[in-house]
Amino acid sequence: MAALFRRKASGRPGEWYYCLRHRTVEEGPDCPGKDRFGPYATRAEAERAMETAHERDAAWRHDPRWNDRDEADRDGDED
């Protein structure tokens, strides 16, 4: 009965993903969405998924629009 409620991986052939669990690039719906980044248009983009995530994280950390603490420090306010 448990097999009736198994979730299928979502995605389509031709879409590329980076699987966080297996640390590999996959085409289409191989692993569950919770375990992957994507979809990407090309295999090369999926291969760079971790680099892209690190770059975006660094950009977010240094973006003054998202860093409330830096904004308060510039105004002379402290928590």
Tab-separated table of C-alpha atoms in Angstrom:
chain	number	residue	atom	x	y	z
A	1	MET	CA	0.000	0.000	0.000
A	2	ALA	CA	2.904	2.371	0.699
A	3	ALA	CA	3.876	2.096	-2.962
A	4	LEU	CA	0.629	3.850	-3.882
A	5	PHE	CA	1.797	6.997	-2.112
A	6	ARG	CA	5.336	7.169	-3.424
A	7	ARG	CA	6.135	10.472	-5.004
A	8	LYS	CA	7.494	10.447	-8.498
A	9	ALA	CA	10.346	12.755	-9.362
A	10	SER	CA	9.136	15.769	-11.293
A	11	GLY	CA	10.882	16.981	-14.400
A	12	ARG	CA	11.103	16.218	-18.086
A	13	PRO	CA	13.713	14.756	-20.383
A	14	GLY	CA	15.754	17.602	-21.834
A	15	GLU	CA	15.851	19.418	-18.477
A	16	TRP	CA	19.109	19.123	-16.583
A	17	TYR	CA	19.509	18.949	-12.811
A	18	TYR	CA	22.306	18.730	-10.291
A	19	CYS	CA	21.546	16.032	-7.714
A	20	LEU	CA	22.757	17.087	-4.264
A	21	ARG	CA	22.488	13.566	-2.908
A	22	HIS	CA	24.527	11.837	-5.619
A	23	ARG	CA	26.591	14.907	-6.599
A	24	THR	CA	25.973	14.226	-10.254
A	25	VAL	CA	24.257	15.852	-13.209
A	26	GLU	CA	21.016	14.178	-14.272
A	27	GLU	CA	18.691	14.606	-17.204
A	28	GLY	CA	14.984	14.513	-16.524
A	29	PRO	CA	13.164	13.149	-13.515
A	30	ASP	CA	15.696	10.861	-11.837
A	31	CYS	CA	15.749	12.068	-8.210
A	32	PRO	CA	13.145	13.893	-6.098
A	33	GLY	CA	13.026	17.678	-6.351
A	34	LYS	CA	14.097	18.078	-2.712
A	35	ASP	CA	17.486	16.566	-3.616
A	36	ARG	CA	18.397	18.652	-6.638
A	37	PHE	CA	19.032	22.076	-8.150
A	38	GLY	CA	17.459	22.973	-11.462
A	39	PRO	CA	16.134	22.717	-14.040
A	40	TYR	CA	18.910	24.048	-16.211
A	41	ALA	CA	18.741	24.463	-19.977
A	42	THR	CA	22.046	22.689	-20.615
A	43	ARG	CA	24.222	20.031	-19.045
A	44	ALA	CA	27.042	22.579	-18.682
A	45	GLU	CA	24.830	24.873	-16.588
A	46	ALA	CA	23.877	21.945	-14.345
A	47	GLU	CA	27.562	21.023	-13.943
A	48	ARG	CA	28.179	24.545	-12.579
A	49	ALA	CA	25.211	24.379	-10.156
A	50	MET	CA	27.292	24.397	-6.972
A	51	GLU	CA	29.517	27.227	-8.228
A	52	THR	CA	26.414	29.216	-9.199
A	53	ALA	CA	24.889	28.629	-5.759
A	54	HIS	CA	28.073	29.821	-4.020
A	55	GLU	CA	28.248	32.918	-6.243
A	56	ARG	CA	24.602	33.783	-5.567
A	57	ASP	CA	25.037	33.234	-1.837
A	58	ALA	CA	28.068	35.546	-1.752
A	59	ALA	CA	26.196	38.199	-3.743
A	60	TRP	CA	23.242	37.966	-1.371
A	61	ARG	CA	25.454	38.238	1.719
A	62	HIS	CA	27.048	41.437	0.384
A	63	ASP	CA	23.851	43.019	-0.976
A	64	PRO	CA	22.968	46.001	1.230
A	65	ARG	CA	19.289	45.652	0.334
A	66	TRP	CA	19.219	42.330	2.220
A	67	ASN	CA	21.612	43.072	5.038
A	68	ASP	CA	19.567	44.835	7.731
A	69	ARG	CA	22.404	44.833	10.259
A	70	ASP	CA	24.738	46.829	8.008
A	71	GLU	CA	21.947	49.276	7.269
A	72	ALA	CA	21.267	49.839	10.989
A	73	ASP	CA	25.005	50.268	11.678
A	74	ARG	CA	25.258	52.980	8.990
A	75	ASP	CA	22.381	54.881	10.603
A	76	GLY	CA	24.057	54.693	14.008
A	77	ASP	CA	21.328	52.428	15.408
A	78	GLU	CA	22.198	49.337	17.341
A	79	ASP	CA	20.008	46.420	18.346
